Coordinates of C-alpha atoms in Angstrom, one line a residue:
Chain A
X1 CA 49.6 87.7 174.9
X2 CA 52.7 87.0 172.5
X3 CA 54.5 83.9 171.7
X4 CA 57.9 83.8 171.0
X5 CA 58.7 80.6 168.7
X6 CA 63.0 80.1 168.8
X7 CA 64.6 78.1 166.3
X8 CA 68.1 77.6 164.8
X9 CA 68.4 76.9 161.0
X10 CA 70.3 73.9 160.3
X11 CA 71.1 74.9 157.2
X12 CA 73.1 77.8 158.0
X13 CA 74.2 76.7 162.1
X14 CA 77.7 75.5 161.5
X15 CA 78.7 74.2 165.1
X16 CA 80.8 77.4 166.3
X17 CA 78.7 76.8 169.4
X18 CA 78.2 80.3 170.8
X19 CA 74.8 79.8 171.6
X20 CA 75.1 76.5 173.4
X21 CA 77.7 78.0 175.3
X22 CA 76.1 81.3 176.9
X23 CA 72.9 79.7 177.1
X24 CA 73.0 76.0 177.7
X25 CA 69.8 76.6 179.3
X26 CA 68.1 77.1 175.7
X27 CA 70.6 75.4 173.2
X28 CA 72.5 72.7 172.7
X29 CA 75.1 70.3 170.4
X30 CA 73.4 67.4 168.5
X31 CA 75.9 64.4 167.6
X32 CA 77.6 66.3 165.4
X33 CA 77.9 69.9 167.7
X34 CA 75.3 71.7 165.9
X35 CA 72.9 73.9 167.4
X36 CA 69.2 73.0 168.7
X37 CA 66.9 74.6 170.7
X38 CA 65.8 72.9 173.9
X39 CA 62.8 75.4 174.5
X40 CA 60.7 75.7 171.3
X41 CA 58.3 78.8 172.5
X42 CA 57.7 81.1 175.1
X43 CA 56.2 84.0 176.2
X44 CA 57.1 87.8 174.7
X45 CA 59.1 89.4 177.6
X46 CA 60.3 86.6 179.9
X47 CA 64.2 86.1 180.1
X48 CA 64.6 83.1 177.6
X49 CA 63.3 85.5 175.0
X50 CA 65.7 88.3 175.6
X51 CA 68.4 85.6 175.8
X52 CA 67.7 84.2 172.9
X53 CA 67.9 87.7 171.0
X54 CA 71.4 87.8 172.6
X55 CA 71.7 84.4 171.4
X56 CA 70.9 85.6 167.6
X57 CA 73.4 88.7 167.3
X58 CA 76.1 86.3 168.6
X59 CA 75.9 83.8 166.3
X60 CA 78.1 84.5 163.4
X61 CA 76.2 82.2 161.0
X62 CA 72.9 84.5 160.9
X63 CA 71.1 80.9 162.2
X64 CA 69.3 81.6 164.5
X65 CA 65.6 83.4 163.6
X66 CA 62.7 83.9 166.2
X67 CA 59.2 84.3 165.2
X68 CA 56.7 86.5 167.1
X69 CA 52.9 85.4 167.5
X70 CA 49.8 86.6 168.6
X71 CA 47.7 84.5 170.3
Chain B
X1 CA 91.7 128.6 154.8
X2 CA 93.7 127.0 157.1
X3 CA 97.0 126.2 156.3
X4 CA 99.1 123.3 157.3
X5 CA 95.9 121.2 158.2
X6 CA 96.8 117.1 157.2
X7 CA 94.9 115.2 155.1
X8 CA 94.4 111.8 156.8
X9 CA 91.9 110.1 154.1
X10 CA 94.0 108.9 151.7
X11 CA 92.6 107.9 148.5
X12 CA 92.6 104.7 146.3
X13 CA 95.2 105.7 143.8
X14 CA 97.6 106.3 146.8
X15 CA 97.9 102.6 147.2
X16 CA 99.0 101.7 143.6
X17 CA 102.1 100.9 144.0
X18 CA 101.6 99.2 147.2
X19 CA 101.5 95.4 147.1
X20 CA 100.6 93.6 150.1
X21 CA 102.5 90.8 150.9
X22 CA 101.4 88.7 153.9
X23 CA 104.8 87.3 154.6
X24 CA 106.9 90.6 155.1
X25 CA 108.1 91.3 158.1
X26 CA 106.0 94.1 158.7
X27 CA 102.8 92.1 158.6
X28 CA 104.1 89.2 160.3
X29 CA 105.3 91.6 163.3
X30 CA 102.9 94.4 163.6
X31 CA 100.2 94.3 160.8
X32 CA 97.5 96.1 162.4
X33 CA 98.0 99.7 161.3
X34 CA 97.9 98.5 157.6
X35 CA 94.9 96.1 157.9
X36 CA 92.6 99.3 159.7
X37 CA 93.9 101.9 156.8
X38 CA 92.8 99.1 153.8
X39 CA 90.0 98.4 155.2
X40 CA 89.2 102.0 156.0
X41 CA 90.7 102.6 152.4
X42 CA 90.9 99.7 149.9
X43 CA 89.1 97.1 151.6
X44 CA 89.5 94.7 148.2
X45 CA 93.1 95.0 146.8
X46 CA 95.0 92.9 144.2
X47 CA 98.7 92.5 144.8
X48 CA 101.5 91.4 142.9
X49 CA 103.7 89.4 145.2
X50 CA 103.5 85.7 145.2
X51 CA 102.2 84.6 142.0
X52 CA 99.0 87.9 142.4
X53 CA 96.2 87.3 144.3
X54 CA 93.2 89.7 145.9
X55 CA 93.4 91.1 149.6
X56 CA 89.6 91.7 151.7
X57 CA 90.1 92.4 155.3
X58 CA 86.7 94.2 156.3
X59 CA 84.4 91.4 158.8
X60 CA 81.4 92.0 155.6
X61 CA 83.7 90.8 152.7
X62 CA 85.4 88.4 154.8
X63 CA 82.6 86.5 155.8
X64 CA 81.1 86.8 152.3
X65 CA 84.0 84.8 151.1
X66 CA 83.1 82.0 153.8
X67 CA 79.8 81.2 153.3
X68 CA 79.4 81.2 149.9
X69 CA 81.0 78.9 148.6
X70 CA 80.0 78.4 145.2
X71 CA 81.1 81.3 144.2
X72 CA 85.0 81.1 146.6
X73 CA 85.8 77.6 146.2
X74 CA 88.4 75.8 148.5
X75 CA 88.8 73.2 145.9
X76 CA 92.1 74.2 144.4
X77 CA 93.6 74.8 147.8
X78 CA 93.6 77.0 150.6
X79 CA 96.6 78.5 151.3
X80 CA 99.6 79.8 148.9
X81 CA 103.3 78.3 148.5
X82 CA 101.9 74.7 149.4
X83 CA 102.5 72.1 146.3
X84 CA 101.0 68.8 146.4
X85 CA 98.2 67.0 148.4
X86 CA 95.3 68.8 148.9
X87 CA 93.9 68.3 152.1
X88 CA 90.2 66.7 153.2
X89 CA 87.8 68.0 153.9
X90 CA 89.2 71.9 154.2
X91 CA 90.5 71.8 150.6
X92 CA 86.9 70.8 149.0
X93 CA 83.6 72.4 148.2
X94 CA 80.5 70.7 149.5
X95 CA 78.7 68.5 148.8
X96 CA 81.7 66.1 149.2
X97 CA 83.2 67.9 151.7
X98 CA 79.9 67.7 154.0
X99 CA 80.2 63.6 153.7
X100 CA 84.0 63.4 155.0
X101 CA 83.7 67.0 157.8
X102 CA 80.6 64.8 158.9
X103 CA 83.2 61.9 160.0
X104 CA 85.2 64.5 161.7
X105 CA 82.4 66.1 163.3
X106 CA 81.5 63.0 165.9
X107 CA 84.6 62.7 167.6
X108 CA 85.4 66.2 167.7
X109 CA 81.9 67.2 168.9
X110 CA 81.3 69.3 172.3
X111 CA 79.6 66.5 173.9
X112 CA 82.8 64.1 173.5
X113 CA 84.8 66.8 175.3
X114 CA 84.4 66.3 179.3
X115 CA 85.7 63.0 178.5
X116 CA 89.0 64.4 177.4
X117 CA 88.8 67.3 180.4
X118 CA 90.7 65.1 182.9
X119 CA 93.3 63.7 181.0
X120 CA 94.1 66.7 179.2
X121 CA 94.1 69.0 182.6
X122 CA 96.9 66.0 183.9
X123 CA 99.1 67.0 180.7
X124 CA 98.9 70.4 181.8
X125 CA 100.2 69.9 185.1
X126 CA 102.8 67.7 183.4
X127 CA 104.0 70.3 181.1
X128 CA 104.1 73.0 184.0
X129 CA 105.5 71.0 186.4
X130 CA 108.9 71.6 184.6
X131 CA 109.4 74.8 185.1
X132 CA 106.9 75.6 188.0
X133 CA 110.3 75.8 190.6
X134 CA 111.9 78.2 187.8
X135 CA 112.1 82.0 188.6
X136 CA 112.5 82.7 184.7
X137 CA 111.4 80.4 181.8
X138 CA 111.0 80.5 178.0
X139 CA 106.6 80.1 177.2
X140 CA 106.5 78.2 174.1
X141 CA 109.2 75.6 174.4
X142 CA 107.8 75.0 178.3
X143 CA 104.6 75.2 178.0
X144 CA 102.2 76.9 174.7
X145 CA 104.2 74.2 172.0
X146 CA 104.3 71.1 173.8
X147 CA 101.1 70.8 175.8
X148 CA 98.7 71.4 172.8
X149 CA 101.0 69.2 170.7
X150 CA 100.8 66.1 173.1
X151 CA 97.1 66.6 173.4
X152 CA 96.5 66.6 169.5
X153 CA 99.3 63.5 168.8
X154 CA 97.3 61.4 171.4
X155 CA 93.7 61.9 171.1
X156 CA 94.6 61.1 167.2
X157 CA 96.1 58.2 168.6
X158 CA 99.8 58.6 167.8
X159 CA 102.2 56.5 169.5
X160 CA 104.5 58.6 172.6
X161 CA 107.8 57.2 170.9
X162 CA 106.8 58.5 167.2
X163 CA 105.2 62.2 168.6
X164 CA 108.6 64.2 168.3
X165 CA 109.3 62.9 165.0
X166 CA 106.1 63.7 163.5
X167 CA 106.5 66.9 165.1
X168 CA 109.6 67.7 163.2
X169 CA 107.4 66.8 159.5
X170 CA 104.5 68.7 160.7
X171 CA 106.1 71.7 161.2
X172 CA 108.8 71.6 158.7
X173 CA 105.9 70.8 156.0
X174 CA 103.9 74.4 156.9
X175 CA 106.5 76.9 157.8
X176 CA 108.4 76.4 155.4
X177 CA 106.1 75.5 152.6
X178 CA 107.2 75.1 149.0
X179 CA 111.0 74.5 150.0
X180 CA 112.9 71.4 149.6
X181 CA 112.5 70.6 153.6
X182 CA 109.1 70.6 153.4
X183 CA 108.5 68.7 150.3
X184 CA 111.1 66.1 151.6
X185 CA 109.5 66.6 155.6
X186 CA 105.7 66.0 153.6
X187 CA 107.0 62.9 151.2
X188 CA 108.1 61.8 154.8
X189 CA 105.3 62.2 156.9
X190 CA 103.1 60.8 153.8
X191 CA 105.2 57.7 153.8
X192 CA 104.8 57.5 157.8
X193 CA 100.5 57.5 157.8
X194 CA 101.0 54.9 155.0
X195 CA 103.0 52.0 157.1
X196 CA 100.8 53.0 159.9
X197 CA 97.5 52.6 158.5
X198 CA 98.4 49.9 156.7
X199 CA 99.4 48.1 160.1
X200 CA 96.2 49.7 161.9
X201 CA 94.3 48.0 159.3
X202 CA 95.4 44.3 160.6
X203 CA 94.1 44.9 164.2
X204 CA 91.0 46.1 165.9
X205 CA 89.8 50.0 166.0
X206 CA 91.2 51.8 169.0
X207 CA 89.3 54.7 170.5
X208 CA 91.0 57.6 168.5
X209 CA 90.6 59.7 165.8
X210 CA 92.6 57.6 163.5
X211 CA 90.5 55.1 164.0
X212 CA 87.5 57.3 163.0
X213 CA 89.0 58.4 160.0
X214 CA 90.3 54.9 159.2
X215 CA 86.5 53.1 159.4
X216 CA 85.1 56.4 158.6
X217 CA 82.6 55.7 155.6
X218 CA 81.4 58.0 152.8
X219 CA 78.4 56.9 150.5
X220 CA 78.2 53.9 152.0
X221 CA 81.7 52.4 151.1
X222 CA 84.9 52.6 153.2
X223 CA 87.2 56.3 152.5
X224 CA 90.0 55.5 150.2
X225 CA 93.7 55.3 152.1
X226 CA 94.6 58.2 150.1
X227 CA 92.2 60.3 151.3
X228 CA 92.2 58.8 154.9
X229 CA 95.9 60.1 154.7
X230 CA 94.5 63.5 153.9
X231 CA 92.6 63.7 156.4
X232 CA 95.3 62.9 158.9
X233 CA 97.6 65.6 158.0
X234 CA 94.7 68.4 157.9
X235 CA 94.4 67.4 161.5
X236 CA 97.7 67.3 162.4
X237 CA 99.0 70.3 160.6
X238 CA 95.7 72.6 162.0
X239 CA 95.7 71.7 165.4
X240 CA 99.2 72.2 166.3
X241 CA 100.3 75.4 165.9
X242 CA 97.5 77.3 166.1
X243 CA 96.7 76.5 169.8
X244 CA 100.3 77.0 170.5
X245 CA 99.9 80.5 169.0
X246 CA 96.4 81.7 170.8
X247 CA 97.9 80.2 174.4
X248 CA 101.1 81.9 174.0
X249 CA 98.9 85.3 172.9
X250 CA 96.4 84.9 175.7
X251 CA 99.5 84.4 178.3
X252 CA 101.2 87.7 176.8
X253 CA 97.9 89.1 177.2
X254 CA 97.6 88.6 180.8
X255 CA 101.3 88.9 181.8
X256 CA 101.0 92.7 180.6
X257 CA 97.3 93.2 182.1
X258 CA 97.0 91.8 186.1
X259 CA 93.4 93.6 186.5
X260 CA 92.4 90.5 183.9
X261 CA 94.7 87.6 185.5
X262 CA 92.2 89.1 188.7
X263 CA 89.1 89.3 187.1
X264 CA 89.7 85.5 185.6
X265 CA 91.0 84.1 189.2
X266 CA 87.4 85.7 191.1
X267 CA 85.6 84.5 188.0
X268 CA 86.3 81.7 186.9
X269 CA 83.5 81.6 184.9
X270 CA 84.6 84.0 182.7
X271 CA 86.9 82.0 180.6
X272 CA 84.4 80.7 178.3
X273 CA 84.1 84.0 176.6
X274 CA 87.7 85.2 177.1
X275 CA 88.5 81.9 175.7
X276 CA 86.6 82.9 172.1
X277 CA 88.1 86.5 172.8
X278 CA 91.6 84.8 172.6
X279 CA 91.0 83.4 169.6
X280 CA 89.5 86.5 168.2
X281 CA 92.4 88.7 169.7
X282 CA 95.1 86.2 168.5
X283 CA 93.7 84.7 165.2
X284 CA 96.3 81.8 164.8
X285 CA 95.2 81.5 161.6
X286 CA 95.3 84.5 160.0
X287 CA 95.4 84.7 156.9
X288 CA 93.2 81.8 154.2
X289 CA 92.0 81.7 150.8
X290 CA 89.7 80.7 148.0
X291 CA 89.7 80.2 144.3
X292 CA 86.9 82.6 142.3
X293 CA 84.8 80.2 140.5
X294 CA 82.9 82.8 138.3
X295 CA 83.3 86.5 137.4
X296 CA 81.9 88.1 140.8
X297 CA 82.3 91.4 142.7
X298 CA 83.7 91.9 145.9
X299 CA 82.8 95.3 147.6
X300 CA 82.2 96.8 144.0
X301 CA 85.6 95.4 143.1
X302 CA 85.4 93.0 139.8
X303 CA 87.2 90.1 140.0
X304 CA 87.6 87.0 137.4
X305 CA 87.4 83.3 137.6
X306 CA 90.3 81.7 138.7
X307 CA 92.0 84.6 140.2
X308 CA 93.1 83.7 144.2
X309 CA 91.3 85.8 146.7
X310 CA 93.2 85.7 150.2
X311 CA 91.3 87.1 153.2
X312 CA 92.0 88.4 156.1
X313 CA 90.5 86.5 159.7
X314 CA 92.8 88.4 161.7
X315 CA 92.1 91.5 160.1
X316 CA 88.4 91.4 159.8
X317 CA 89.0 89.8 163.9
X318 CA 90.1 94.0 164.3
X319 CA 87.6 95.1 162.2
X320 CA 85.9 98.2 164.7
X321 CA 82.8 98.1 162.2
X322 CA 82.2 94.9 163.8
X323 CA 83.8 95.1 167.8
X324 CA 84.1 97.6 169.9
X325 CA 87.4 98.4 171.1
X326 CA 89.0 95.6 168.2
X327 CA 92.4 96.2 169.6
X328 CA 91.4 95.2 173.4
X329 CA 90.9 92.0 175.0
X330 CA 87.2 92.1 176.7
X331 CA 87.0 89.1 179.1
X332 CA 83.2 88.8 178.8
X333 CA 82.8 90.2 175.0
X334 CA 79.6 88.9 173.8
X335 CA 78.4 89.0 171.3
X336 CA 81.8 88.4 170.0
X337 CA 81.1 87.0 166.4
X338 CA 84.9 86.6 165.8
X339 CA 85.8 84.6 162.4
X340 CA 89.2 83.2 164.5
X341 CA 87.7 79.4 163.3
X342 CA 86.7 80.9 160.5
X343 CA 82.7 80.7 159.4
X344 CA 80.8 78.8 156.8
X345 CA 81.3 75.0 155.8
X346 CA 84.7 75.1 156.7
X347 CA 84.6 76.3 160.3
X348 CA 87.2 74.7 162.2
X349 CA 86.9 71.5 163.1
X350 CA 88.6 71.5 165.7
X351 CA 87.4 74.3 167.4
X352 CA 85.7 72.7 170.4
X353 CA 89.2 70.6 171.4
X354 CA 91.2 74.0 170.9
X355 CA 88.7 75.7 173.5
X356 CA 89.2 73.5 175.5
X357 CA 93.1 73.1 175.8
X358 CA 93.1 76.8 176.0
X359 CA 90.8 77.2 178.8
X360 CA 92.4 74.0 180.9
X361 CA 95.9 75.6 179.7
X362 CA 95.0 78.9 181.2
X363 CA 93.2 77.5 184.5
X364 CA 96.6 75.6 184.9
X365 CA 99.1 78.0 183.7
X366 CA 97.1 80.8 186.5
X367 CA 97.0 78.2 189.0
X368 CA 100.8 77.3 188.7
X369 CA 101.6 81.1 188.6
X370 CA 99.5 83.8 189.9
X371 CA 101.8 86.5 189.0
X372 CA 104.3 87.1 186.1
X373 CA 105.5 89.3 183.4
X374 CA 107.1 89.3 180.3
X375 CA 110.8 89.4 180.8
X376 CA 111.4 91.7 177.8
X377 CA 109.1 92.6 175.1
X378 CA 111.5 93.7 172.9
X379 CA 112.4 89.5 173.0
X380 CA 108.9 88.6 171.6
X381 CA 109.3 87.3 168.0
X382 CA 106.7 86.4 165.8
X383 CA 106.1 84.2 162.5
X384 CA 104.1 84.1 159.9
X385 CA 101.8 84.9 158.0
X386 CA 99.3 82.8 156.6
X387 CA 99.3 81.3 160.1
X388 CA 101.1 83.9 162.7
X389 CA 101.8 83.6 165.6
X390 CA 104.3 84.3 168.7
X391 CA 107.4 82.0 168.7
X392 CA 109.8 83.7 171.4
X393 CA 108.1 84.6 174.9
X394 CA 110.7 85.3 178.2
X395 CA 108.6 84.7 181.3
X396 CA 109.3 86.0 184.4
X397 CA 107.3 84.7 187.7
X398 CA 107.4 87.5 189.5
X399 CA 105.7 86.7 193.2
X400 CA 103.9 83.0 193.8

């Protein structure tokens, strides 16, 4: 079984809020409107991973990176 | 060998005596074919006209410029033809200009916005109401140039009686930039934020964004008048006009295509995206740039230090090696990477606020009238170019 660990760069996200908006369910503003993740892992295949792909090639910052794991 | 057979690539050499000049009327009013053949041809290109300066419209160079900063610096200003203050935080590299955007970025965050939904939506109607009886009315000076200024002069926390006044500075300081109206509009507007903050000073902080920027702190101490002046004419001169701009686009947009006023009115859901695909269709502000700090290269092409580099975000916004179908509005594009608030540090500050007058100002504007057209195309005018954006728009409401 693979894990799926989603985060957004801080040093790169720049608030343009793409992510937050398509996927509130995953993302969303800190204080200042830039990007967190609200779901840290999850399993390869279920739909917060695919929407958190979609979630990466939306983002015109290049911030947000996933990391894939075998357990 | 075929005969007669046309040679469509042109080559670089071709465009050596061609000096691209964002504020001729052929980029102002219909740029588009240009921007797809340089970046096709001569994505980097250096032009003589006002002063020299370099040219990138493709999405890569574009945003390239944008995030790295060291290299592009905003420091010495952003825009051509504009004399005097520089502005804060757009016109400053970081790390400075992280401590003053970071005062900004509170107020103008996306979790401060549903407070502002409701009052704003009421402007709307407002605005509307004045010509919702009327068979035949003129967009901007109804509806696209008043509502988004009202909204920006109040949640800064300008007076009613001093917003058409200001209006008059703000406008005559960036369209006609480096003339004596806008030096004497800018000395005026200067002199304005001075009495008021000065009188501000003496009371308690109200619940605006002067007030932020007036006990705004940076290192620790208090920001300096001058700059807190800065700050208030960035905001004022980049909220105004460029919402009017995208809201008069997106309304042309949908008075030529019904199938999307239809898809928006049995989806309402869809105007989160279409809003971003406003922006990236109409890129209000189209045209920015930087200051090389270092010999660099941009797309193989050498450039020095302290040569200008202007860039195109409505350009790259067309760019097909980016979007499919550039020239077309897609409702639900995603991903839809548009550079319309630009990208890097600098990204728009005010980007969240301008969403979200353009989606209330659509949902209102549908609402009020289901069906119109343009009255005449051949009417629309536009301005530009650094920002661009439709000034002339004849509505006419064609059934309710």
């Amino acid at each position: 079984m693979s894990t799926v660990k989603l985060s957004v760069d801080p040093l790169k996200c720049q608030g343009h809020g793409r992510c937050y908006e398509a996927f509130p369910e995953i993302f969303e503003p800190d204080e200042q409107g830039f990007a967190q993740v609200k779901i840290d892992i999850c399993e390869e295949g279920t739909s917060p991973a695919a929407d958190f792909r979609a979630a990466a090639a939306g983002c015109p910052e290049r911030a947000i990176s996933e990391e894939v794991r075998c357990d | 060998v075929r005969t007669g057979q046309r040679q469509l690539q042109r080559s670089p050499e071709d465009w050596a005596d061609f000096d691209y000049d964002f504020k001729s009327s052929k980029i102002v009013n219909s740029p588009h074919d240009v921007w797809r053949r340089l970046q096709d041809e001569m994505p980097v290109i250096y032009s003589r006209a006002h002063d020299g300066y370099w040219f990138a419209c493709r999405y890569s160079e574009v945003i390239e410029i944008l995030t790295d900063w060291q290299t592009f610096s905003s420091a010495q200003g952003v825009v051509s033809l504009r004399g005097g203050t520089l502005l804060i935080p757009q016109e400053m590299d970081p790390p400075d200009h992280r401590k003053y955007r970071s005062v900004l970025n509170v107020p103008l965050s996306p979790k401060q916005m549903p407070a502002h939904e409701g009052w704003i939506r009421a402007e709307a109607r407002k605005q509307l109401a004045t010509v919702v009886r009327s068979e035949r009315f003129e967009l901007l000076s109804a509806f696209a140039v008043p509502f988004p200024k009202i909204v920006a002069l109040r949640l800064m926390g300008f007076p009613e009686q001093d917003l058409a006044e200001l209006d008059g500075w703000v406008t005559n300081s960036i369209m006609e930039r480096g003339s004596e109206a806008a030096t004497l509009a800018g000395a005026a507007l200067y002199g304005y934020l001075t009495t008021m903050l000065q009188e501000r000073a003496e009371h308690l902080p109200k619940d605006d964004l002067i007030s932020v920027v007036q006990n705004g702190q940076v290192d620790g101490a208090p920001i300096p008048v001058e700059d807190q002046i800065s700050m208030l004419m960035l905001l004022l001169f980049g909220g105004l006009h460029t919402t009017t701009s995208a809201l008069a686009g997106a309304i042309v947009w949908l008075a030529d295509h019904p199938e999307d006023r239809a898809r928006l009115k049995a989806q309402p859901g869809l105007m989160t995206t279409a809003v971003d695909e406003f922006v990236r269709f109409t890129s209000p502000a189209d045209t920015l740039s930087r200051v090389v700090t270092t010999d660099t290269e941009l797309a193989g092409c050498p450039i020095k230090k302290g040569d200008r580099v202007m860039f195109g975000l409505g350009a790259a916004n067309r760019d097909p090696r980016e979007f499919d179908h550039p020239e077309s509005v897609d409702l639900a594009r995603y991903p839809n990477r548009h550079l319309g608030f630009g990208s890097g540090p600098h990204r728009c500050v005010g980007a969240h606020l301008a969403k979200l007058q353009l989606r209330v100002g659509l949902e209102e504007f549908l609402s009020a009238f289901p069906n119109f057209e343009v009255e005449d195309h051949s009417a629309l005018r536009w301005e530009g170019g650094e920002p661009r954006g439709l000034i002339n728009v004849p509505i006419r409401v064609t059934e309710r």
